[in-house]
């Protein structure tokens, strides 16, 4: 049996006596990551994606301290992965699901794609409730000051000329063309049904399990046949899992088992595989995983909190099962693991228990919002023999960066695409960058978690500017009811500074995330020069991508750009 290859994770109390391998530290990544451990073999790649998952909802502390929320959940496998690999403390996704998923597939920023909200199960149905209008309808609410702007509400398409879509060459098709056995498991949600992008097969996957145009399952319970019982069926019913009906197998566990079955074939043939393990969990409906539910009730959680916590631990168990599987198969030393979430946790869902709008603490708000709780997400990388164990990288990264990163890992150096991409590869950042961090810890420059979470990896090492702008844009009404801290927001982060544009109020807010990660203290009045710079930078980005903006009903013109206020 081959086990995972990793050095002892950093202990900041003893790091001064640790020795760092000079050969690893000086390893050049000018050549593509066509292999791990200096072999000529393409690595297997597992992309493990969690839905609607809060930054602090695990025992992995992504912040500069351990928050109370980190102590509520048992996630030993996520913790193990963090000790093996690299924690990305400033990883960003889009505010909602589809844009993140399409960014990863195209390498384009969501604003550039004009996919800035989630797609409906059926085609030609905008899902944004325009200023309090009906959800998922083309009808307008004439009482609202805003009118919906045009966007690609049918998602992405590998075929040109499909209405309201972004035509693109899918990342997975490039992997398949390069010899990868490509497996999709779980949630897809790139496009509306009836369009080519809705099915994983058209996106380059050889095997597809449970992926459709829908954004959540009808049921996680085998007793409900995952939504396929008479009287329950909707487009959200999960198909092709009849073997698990009435077995007590939670959906998270069922699709994990199917994923492992699917990769048996390429392993037996010695073919590299790409496994896109895209969990439905922890998206609604919040339904208990019976393996873990009772213990959280016994700890004093209310029913909703225990249901949610059990789902989190079910996802963690899936990660552990996959890690054990590749160890048992003897391929752990040539298998990369990337862990990510598609947006922040749902903070206005009463079925999760607790207090709404506080469920992503210490971050502000949650899913749908351009405040940190909606866009700052968990992320980890493990590249055997390349990433320094137990390190933290603080350079901000985004969903569109995943496209070039995965391709470089696979040895695809000059991909031919029909779209112009925006993302930057993270390979040097997580390999050379993590070795740089480990060396700094060994030299006593990093002695605790606070210092580790604010340590800067220079561009000369990582290839990425640590002050690179991260743009978030949600020019939509998320739900039927108004959500002032979610709807019609745009934001830009550069370094520690973050500007938030509240379009409904025509107001700019400024936060220093190093001092105020919860975005409680608006300091715009004290730093007009920073506000002006960030407003211009955000506006330049939005104009350059011809961003979708809501239309002011009274004037018939788009909402002004931030630098026009």
XYZ file of C-alpha atoms in Angstrom:
565
model
C 0.000 0.000 0.000
C 1.275 3.462 -0.894
C 0.409 6.164 1.586
C 0.292 9.894 1.100
C 3.705 11.499 0.814
C 4.049 14.559 2.995
C 6.419 16.068 5.481
C 5.489 16.691 9.074
C 3.184 19.735 9.231
C 4.591 22.931 10.652
C 4.526 23.294 14.411
C 5.092 26.971 15.042
C 6.476 26.305 18.516
C 9.308 24.142 17.141
C 9.691 25.363 13.604
C 13.072 26.997 14.183
C 14.780 23.608 14.261
C 13.006 22.154 11.224
C 15.092 21.511 8.111
C 13.714 22.288 4.684
C 14.810 20.316 1.642
C 16.863 22.584 -0.600
C 16.008 20.448 -3.594
C 12.299 20.984 -3.031
C 12.686 24.669 -2.277
C 14.658 25.259 -5.436
C 12.511 23.050 -7.636
C 11.634 24.889 -10.832
C 8.126 24.704 -12.215
C 9.119 25.977 -15.624
C 8.218 22.506 -16.824
C 4.547 21.586 -16.385
C 3.415 19.467 -13.464
C 3.183 16.429 -15.717
C 3.939 14.260 -12.745
C 4.450 14.069 -9.022
C 7.577 12.658 -7.355
C 9.689 13.159 -10.478
C 8.006 10.525 -12.611
C 6.999 10.989 -16.243
C 3.447 9.970 -15.513
C 0.528 12.390 -15.664
C -0.930 12.823 -12.179
C -4.439 11.859 -11.241
C -6.440 14.910 -10.172
C -9.320 14.893 -7.695
C -11.315 18.104 -7.475
C -13.472 17.907 -4.345
C -16.210 20.558 -4.379
C -18.645 21.306 -1.553
C -21.856 23.269 -2.135
C -22.911 26.275 -0.016
C -20.095 25.735 2.464
C -19.044 28.339 5.003
C -15.421 29.302 5.528
C -15.478 28.432 9.241
C -17.687 25.325 9.188
C -14.913 22.807 9.822
C -12.097 22.072 12.234
C -9.710 23.652 9.702
C -9.122 27.215 10.898
C -8.660 29.353 7.789
C -8.494 32.550 9.815
C -5.726 33.997 11.943
C -7.225 32.324 15.001
C -9.487 29.426 15.898
C -13.051 30.720 15.958
C -15.875 29.125 17.994
C -17.445 27.955 14.729
C -14.363 25.815 14.024
C -15.068 23.821 17.186
C -18.649 22.895 16.328
C -17.949 20.364 13.576
C -16.015 17.089 13.481
C -14.059 17.075 10.217
C -10.957 14.940 10.836
C -10.339 14.260 7.164
C -10.385 17.925 6.197
C -8.021 18.497 9.108
C -5.737 15.750 7.840
C -5.730 17.217 4.342
C -4.798 20.621 5.785
C -1.856 19.044 7.592
C -0.723 17.269 4.427
C -1.061 20.197 2.078
C -1.665 23.928 1.767
C -4.481 25.999 3.283
C -5.590 28.909 1.093
C -6.760 31.512 3.610
C -8.057 34.001 1.029
C -9.811 31.841 -1.541
C -12.803 33.415 -3.258
C -15.762 32.099 -5.211
C -18.723 33.847 -6.795
C -21.703 34.741 -4.573
C -23.824 31.881 -5.978
C -23.283 28.484 -7.535
C -23.496 28.569 -11.341
C -21.047 31.449 -11.887
C -18.361 29.726 -9.822
C -18.857 26.451 -11.662
C -18.773 28.069 -15.086
C -15.692 30.161 -14.193
C -13.829 26.977 -13.329
C -14.870 25.399 -16.618
C -13.998 28.387 -18.841
C -11.256 30.309 -17.025
C -13.274 33.493 -17.515
C -14.394 35.833 -14.761
C -18.133 35.552 -14.131
C -18.634 39.184 -15.157
C -16.791 38.507 -18.417
C -19.037 35.479 -19.065
C -22.127 37.522 -18.178
C -23.153 34.646 -15.908
C -23.592 36.372 -12.576
C -26.480 34.402 -11.070
C -27.598 30.783 -11.035
C -29.302 29.094 -13.966
C -32.811 27.617 -13.852
C -33.590 23.944 -14.574
C -35.486 24.989 -17.705
C -34.186 27.295 -20.449
C -34.938 30.976 -20.985
C -35.936 31.664 -17.362
C -33.957 34.358 -15.532
C -33.646 33.301 -11.905
C -33.106 36.715 -10.390
C -36.118 38.367 -8.825
C -35.650 41.852 -10.238
C -35.891 44.130 -7.240
C -38.418 42.064 -5.289
C -40.067 40.499 -8.317
C -41.072 36.856 -8.555
C -38.189 34.387 -8.329
C -37.343 32.518 -11.515
C -39.650 34.417 -13.808
C -39.322 36.698 -16.780
C -41.917 39.048 -15.315
C -40.949 42.382 -13.867
C -41.928 44.062 -10.610
C -42.959 47.551 -11.628
C -42.798 48.833 -8.052
C -39.052 48.349 -7.791
C -36.618 51.125 -8.784
C -34.475 48.644 -10.738
C -35.112 46.607 -13.867
C -33.190 43.415 -14.571
C -30.151 43.792 -16.810
C -29.366 41.325 -19.588
C -27.206 38.337 -18.672
C -26.538 34.805 -19.920
C -29.227 33.041 -17.925
C -28.877 29.839 -19.958
C -25.271 29.376 -18.757
C -22.293 28.169 -20.773
C -22.281 26.187 -24.003
C -19.634 24.154 -25.827
C -21.624 24.903 -28.990
C -21.681 28.331 -30.605
C -24.870 30.299 -31.194
C -27.025 29.062 -28.290
C -29.148 31.955 -27.013
C -28.217 33.613 -23.724
C -25.085 31.482 -23.255
C -21.336 31.993 -23.151
C -19.671 29.895 -25.841
C -16.503 28.316 -24.469
C -14.064 25.431 -24.734
C -14.610 23.441 -21.514
C -11.612 22.669 -19.330
C -12.633 19.028 -19.022
C -12.704 18.581 -22.793
C -9.077 19.710 -22.860
C -8.231 17.168 -20.154
C -9.994 14.419 -22.058
C -8.184 15.352 -25.274
C -4.897 15.089 -23.340
C -5.614 11.494 -22.362
C -7.449 11.871 -19.067
C -10.295 9.585 -18.067
C -12.800 12.198 -16.925
C -15.448 11.441 -14.306
C -18.252 13.721 -13.151
C -20.078 12.885 -9.923
C -22.812 14.961 -8.297
C -23.971 18.478 -9.028
C -23.320 20.030 -12.457
C -25.440 23.220 -12.786
C -23.565 24.939 -15.617
C -26.539 25.515 -17.899
C -30.288 25.169 -18.356
C -31.693 21.881 -19.600
C -32.324 21.775 -23.311
C -28.997 23.516 -23.953
C -25.748 21.635 -24.686
C -23.969 22.752 -21.511
C -26.495 21.091 -19.229
C -25.089 17.586 -19.573
C -21.610 16.653 -18.353
C -21.080 14.448 -21.421
C -21.057 17.537 -23.642
C -18.529 19.215 -21.373
C -15.904 16.516 -21.848
C -16.772 13.913 -19.236
C -16.566 10.243 -20.188
C -18.554 9.185 -17.122
C -21.314 11.171 -15.516
C -23.201 10.315 -12.331
C -26.155 12.400 -11.109
C -25.278 15.650 -12.892
C -28.079 17.687 -14.488
C -29.210 21.272 -14.856
C -30.557 21.489 -11.303
C -28.815 23.143 -8.384
C -29.913 20.922 -5.491
C -31.318 17.445 -4.886
C -34.982 16.799 -4.231
C -33.968 14.610 -1.283
C -30.796 13.238 0.305
C -32.701 10.278 1.759
C -32.688 6.798 0.248
C -36.142 6.230 1.716
C -37.374 9.026 -0.564
C -35.549 7.408 -3.490
C -33.665 10.712 -3.672
C -36.864 12.374 -4.873
C -38.066 9.715 -7.308
C -41.168 8.614 -5.419
C -44.648 9.368 -6.755
C -45.804 12.751 -5.559
C -42.229 13.903 -4.821
C -40.699 14.053 -8.278
C -39.399 17.337 -9.681
C -36.474 18.152 -11.939
C -34.341 18.006 -8.778
C -34.832 14.255 -8.273
C -31.445 12.525 -8.442
C -31.325 9.750 -11.031
C -29.523 6.429 -11.545
C -29.063 5.487 -7.891
C -31.782 2.852 -7.623
C -29.351 0.385 -6.049
C -29.318 2.546 -2.911
C -33.077 2.973 -2.518
C -34.340 2.078 0.982
C -30.852 1.182 2.218
C -30.430 4.110 4.598
C -27.627 5.477 2.434
C -27.430 9.259 2.508
C -26.973 10.805 -0.943
C -23.497 12.064 -0.018
C -22.394 8.526 0.758
C -24.115 7.031 -2.301
C -22.400 9.273 -4.839
C -19.052 8.789 -3.099
C -19.368 5.033 -3.533
C -20.268 5.537 -7.188
C -17.258 7.808 -7.692
C -14.913 5.128 -6.414
C -16.520 2.520 -8.638
C -16.060 4.848 -11.622
C -12.315 5.368 -11.169
C -11.596 1.655 -10.751
C -11.431 1.359 -14.548
C -8.747 3.985 -15.309
C -6.707 2.794 -12.343
C -6.784 -0.765 -13.692
C -5.641 0.482 -17.106
C -2.941 2.797 -15.779
C -4.724 5.796 -17.280
C -4.658 9.170 -15.506
C -8.067 10.295 -14.288
C -9.762 13.548 -13.402
C -12.462 13.041 -10.770
C -14.798 16.005 -10.329
C -16.369 15.073 -6.989
C -19.056 17.738 -6.878
C -21.182 17.211 -3.797
C -24.778 18.391 -3.545
C -24.193 18.811 0.177
C -24.435 21.000 2.093
C -27.063 22.695 -0.086
C -30.700 22.585 0.942
C -32.749 20.575 1.731
C -31.055 20.288 5.119
C -31.622 16.606 5.856
C -29.748 14.559 8.431
C -27.039 12.041 7.767
C -28.121 9.382 10.248
C -24.531 8.287 10.839
C -23.740 11.542 12.635
C -26.964 13.355 13.511
C -27.595 12.152 17.063
C -24.208 13.056 18.466
C -24.741 16.703 17.522
C -28.145 16.664 19.210
C -26.469 15.217 22.276
C -24.073 18.174 22.252
C -27.016 20.544 22.599
C -27.515 21.681 19.014
C -31.074 22.397 17.930
C -32.597 20.095 15.324
C -31.660 22.232 12.328
C -28.098 22.758 13.513
C -27.655 19.017 14.107
C -29.031 18.164 10.676
C -26.619 20.577 9.063
C -23.635 19.453 11.158
C -24.325 15.824 10.252
C -24.283 16.776 6.563
C -20.937 18.517 7.022
C -19.473 15.450 8.673
C -20.902 13.299 5.880
C -18.956 15.366 3.354
C -15.850 14.985 5.498
C -16.367 11.219 5.577
C -16.567 11.248 1.775
C -13.193 12.979 1.608
C -11.742 10.419 4.000
C -13.141 7.507 2.016
C -11.617 8.852 -1.188
C -8.240 9.431 0.472
C -8.226 5.903 1.885
C -9.210 4.472 -1.489
C -6.295 6.024 -3.352
C -3.928 4.929 -0.590
C -5.200 1.365 -0.827
C -4.857 1.444 -4.618
C -1.225 2.530 -4.337
C -1.694 5.781 -6.274
C -1.556 8.366 -3.476
C 1.941 9.486 -4.476
C 0.675 10.467 -7.936
C -2.720 11.945 -7.053
C -3.401 15.647 -6.565
C -6.305 16.751 -4.364
C -7.954 20.171 -4.579
C -10.653 21.069 -2.031
C -12.983 24.031 -2.678
C -16.494 25.399 -2.145
C -18.712 27.038 -4.770
C -19.864 29.928 -2.559
C -20.288 30.835 1.074
C -22.760 29.179 3.398
C -26.474 29.846 3.271
C -27.170 32.465 5.944
C -30.930 32.988 5.520
C -32.053 29.373 5.647
C -34.157 28.714 8.737
C -33.874 24.929 8.293
C -30.196 25.126 9.309
C -31.190 26.286 12.781
C -29.490 29.103 14.619
C -29.969 32.778 13.809
C -30.358 33.829 10.159
C -27.674 36.182 8.816
C -25.221 34.902 11.450
C -24.598 31.410 10.063
C -21.347 32.333 8.311
C -19.700 33.995 11.299
C -17.154 35.423 11.805
C -17.743 36.606 8.247
C -20.568 38.950 7.330
C -23.647 37.559 5.575
C -23.503 34.456 3.368
C -24.490 32.990 0.030
C -25.523 35.571 -2.553
C -23.619 38.402 -0.904
C -20.457 40.212 -1.941
C -19.588 40.600 1.723
C -17.004 38.046 2.825
C -19.513 35.456 4.051
C -20.858 35.002 0.536
C -17.591 34.781 -1.370
C -14.725 33.740 0.915
C -14.575 29.960 0.946
C -12.517 26.971 2.121
C -9.767 25.821 -0.219
C -6.815 23.415 0.103
C -4.223 21.916 -2.246
C -2.220 18.720 -1.903
C 0.385 17.947 -4.572
C 2.574 15.055 -3.394
C 6.229 15.955 -3.248
C 5.534 19.561 -4.250
C 3.456 21.299 -1.559
C 4.956 21.899 1.879
C 2.826 20.262 4.552
C 0.724 22.338 6.922
C 1.471 25.697 5.303
C -0.814 28.661 4.749
C -0.976 30.814 1.612
C -2.641 34.217 1.941
C -2.495 35.525 -1.640
C -6.106 35.993 -2.805
C -7.230 33.485 -5.446
C -10.468 33.131 -7.407
C -12.622 30.624 -9.277
C -11.297 31.518 -12.738
C -7.779 30.588 -11.582
C -8.780 26.932 -11.370
C -8.940 26.516 -15.164
C -5.259 27.257 -15.858
C -4.183 25.592 -12.604
C -5.729 22.207 -13.394
C -4.466 22.321 -16.966
C -0.904 23.083 -15.847
C -1.082 20.251 -13.325
C -2.060 17.945 -16.194
C 0.832 19.139 -18.352
C -1.349 21.092 -20.786
C 0.796 24.162 -21.403
C -0.799 25.879 -24.389
C -4.536 25.153 -24.401
C -6.478 26.244 -27.458
C -9.761 27.860 -26.460
C -12.430 29.870 -28.225
C -12.746 32.153 -25.192
C -10.324 34.707 -23.775
C -9.470 33.583 -20.269
C -8.883 35.691 -17.171
C -7.530 33.251 -14.574
C -3.905 32.759 -13.537
C -2.343 29.428 -12.644
C -1.837 28.812 -8.930
C 0.748 26.053 -9.372
C 3.808 28.136 -8.458
C 1.885 29.763 -5.624
C 0.994 26.481 -3.923
C 4.311 24.729 -4.620
C 7.168 27.254 -4.603
C 5.032 29.513 -2.424
C 4.396 26.875 0.224
C 8.098 25.927 0.278
C 8.924 29.613 0.790
C 6.507 29.730 3.729
C 7.962 26.557 5.243
C 11.471 28.002 4.988
C 10.328 31.212 6.686
C 8.791 29.182 9.516
C 12.008 27.171 9.920
C 13.960 30.434 10.183
C 11.674 31.747 12.909
C 9.986 34.382 10.756
C 6.589 32.762 11.395
C 5.932 31.606 14.944
C 2.157 31.412 15.288
C -1.098 31.198 13.353
C -1.620 34.954 13.399
C 1.726 35.556 11.710
C 1.215 32.667 9.314
C -2.132 34.065 8.165
C -0.659 37.473 7.327
C 2.651 36.343 5.839
C 3.134 37.563 2.270
C 4.549 35.383 -0.511
C 6.162 37.768 -3.021
C 5.316 37.709 -6.699
C 8.922 36.799 -7.504
C 8.315 33.441 -5.816
C 4.672 32.719 -6.689
C 4.189 34.446 -10.030
C 1.134 36.204 -8.559
C 0.869 39.740 -7.229
C -0.303 39.469 -3.578
C -2.205 42.729 -4.173
C -4.005 41.356 -7.245
C -7.607 42.640 -7.387
C -10.427 40.229 -6.601
C -13.730 41.396 -8.104
C -17.151 40.189 -6.963
C -20.320 41.285 -8.725
C -23.937 40.436 -8.039
C -26.203 42.873 -9.949
C -29.302 40.863 -9.042
C -32.094 40.323 -6.547
C -31.401 36.890 -5.069
C -34.769 35.983 -3.553
C -38.352 37.229 -3.644
C -37.914 39.319 -0.497
C -35.399 42.152 -0.323
C -32.019 41.261 1.212
C -30.160 44.565 1.657
C -26.769 42.969 2.386
C -27.093 40.522 -0.519
C -28.910 42.143 -3.437
C -27.307 44.481 -5.991
C -23.761 44.514 -4.629
C -20.338 44.757 -6.218
C -16.945 44.629 -4.509
C -13.214 44.694 -5.054
C -10.421 43.573 -2.744
C -6.799 44.698 -3.091
C -4.520 43.588 -0.273
C -6.165 44.284 3.076
C -8.575 46.839 1.614
C -12.028 46.026 0.304
C -14.563 48.351 -1.323
C -18.258 47.408 -1.418
C -20.648 49.157 -3.823
C -24.272 49.065 -2.640
C -26.115 49.822 -5.874
C -29.564 50.242 -4.351
C -28.168 52.945 -2.049
C -25.604 54.366 -4.519
C -23.134 54.056 -1.643
C -19.490 52.995 -1.302
C -18.156 51.289 1.838
C -14.534 50.559 2.750
C -13.208 47.874 5.081
C -9.760 46.832 6.271
C -10.018 43.037 6.295
C -6.857 42.522 8.324
C -8.336 44.450 11.235
C -12.025 43.848 10.526
C -12.683 40.516 8.819
C -16.367 40.770 9.792
C -16.768 44.054 7.861
C -18.348 45.889 10.775
C -16.473 49.199 10.583
C -16.925 51.224 7.398
C -13.893 53.533 7.177
C -14.687 55.137 3.814
C -14.947 58.608 5.336
C -11.398 58.391 6.731
C -9.727 57.069 3.566
C -11.170 58.906 0.591
C -7.996 58.356 -1.432
C -8.296 54.573 -1.085
C -12.016 54.706 -1.875
C -11.315 56.684 -5.039
C -8.598 54.294 -6.196
C -10.623 51.150 -5.560
C -13.739 52.698 -7.126
C -11.741 53.405 -10.286
C -10.164 49.948 -10.305
C -13.543 48.260 -9.874
C -15.143 50.437 -12.540
C -12.321 49.759 -14.993
C -12.780 46.011 -14.511
C -16.549 46.186 -14.931
C -16.327 48.364 -18.034
C -13.640 46.165 -19.529
C -15.911 43.137 -19.233
C -19.020 45.069 -20.324
C -20.604 44.098 -17.018
C -24.294 43.455 -16.576
C -25.777 46.239 -14.450
C -29.342 46.737 -13.239
C -31.325 49.419 -15.066
C -32.684 52.394 -13.154
C -36.394 52.355 -13.944
C -36.829 56.126 -13.713
C -34.115 56.885 -16.272
C -33.875 53.712 -18.347
C -30.101 53.856 -17.897
C -27.742 51.408 -16.157
C -26.820 51.986 -12.542
C -23.767 54.276 -12.468
C -20.325 52.781 -12.115
C -18.637 53.243 -8.711
C -16.358 56.005 -10.003
C -19.381 57.929 -11.332
C -21.023 58.475 -7.949
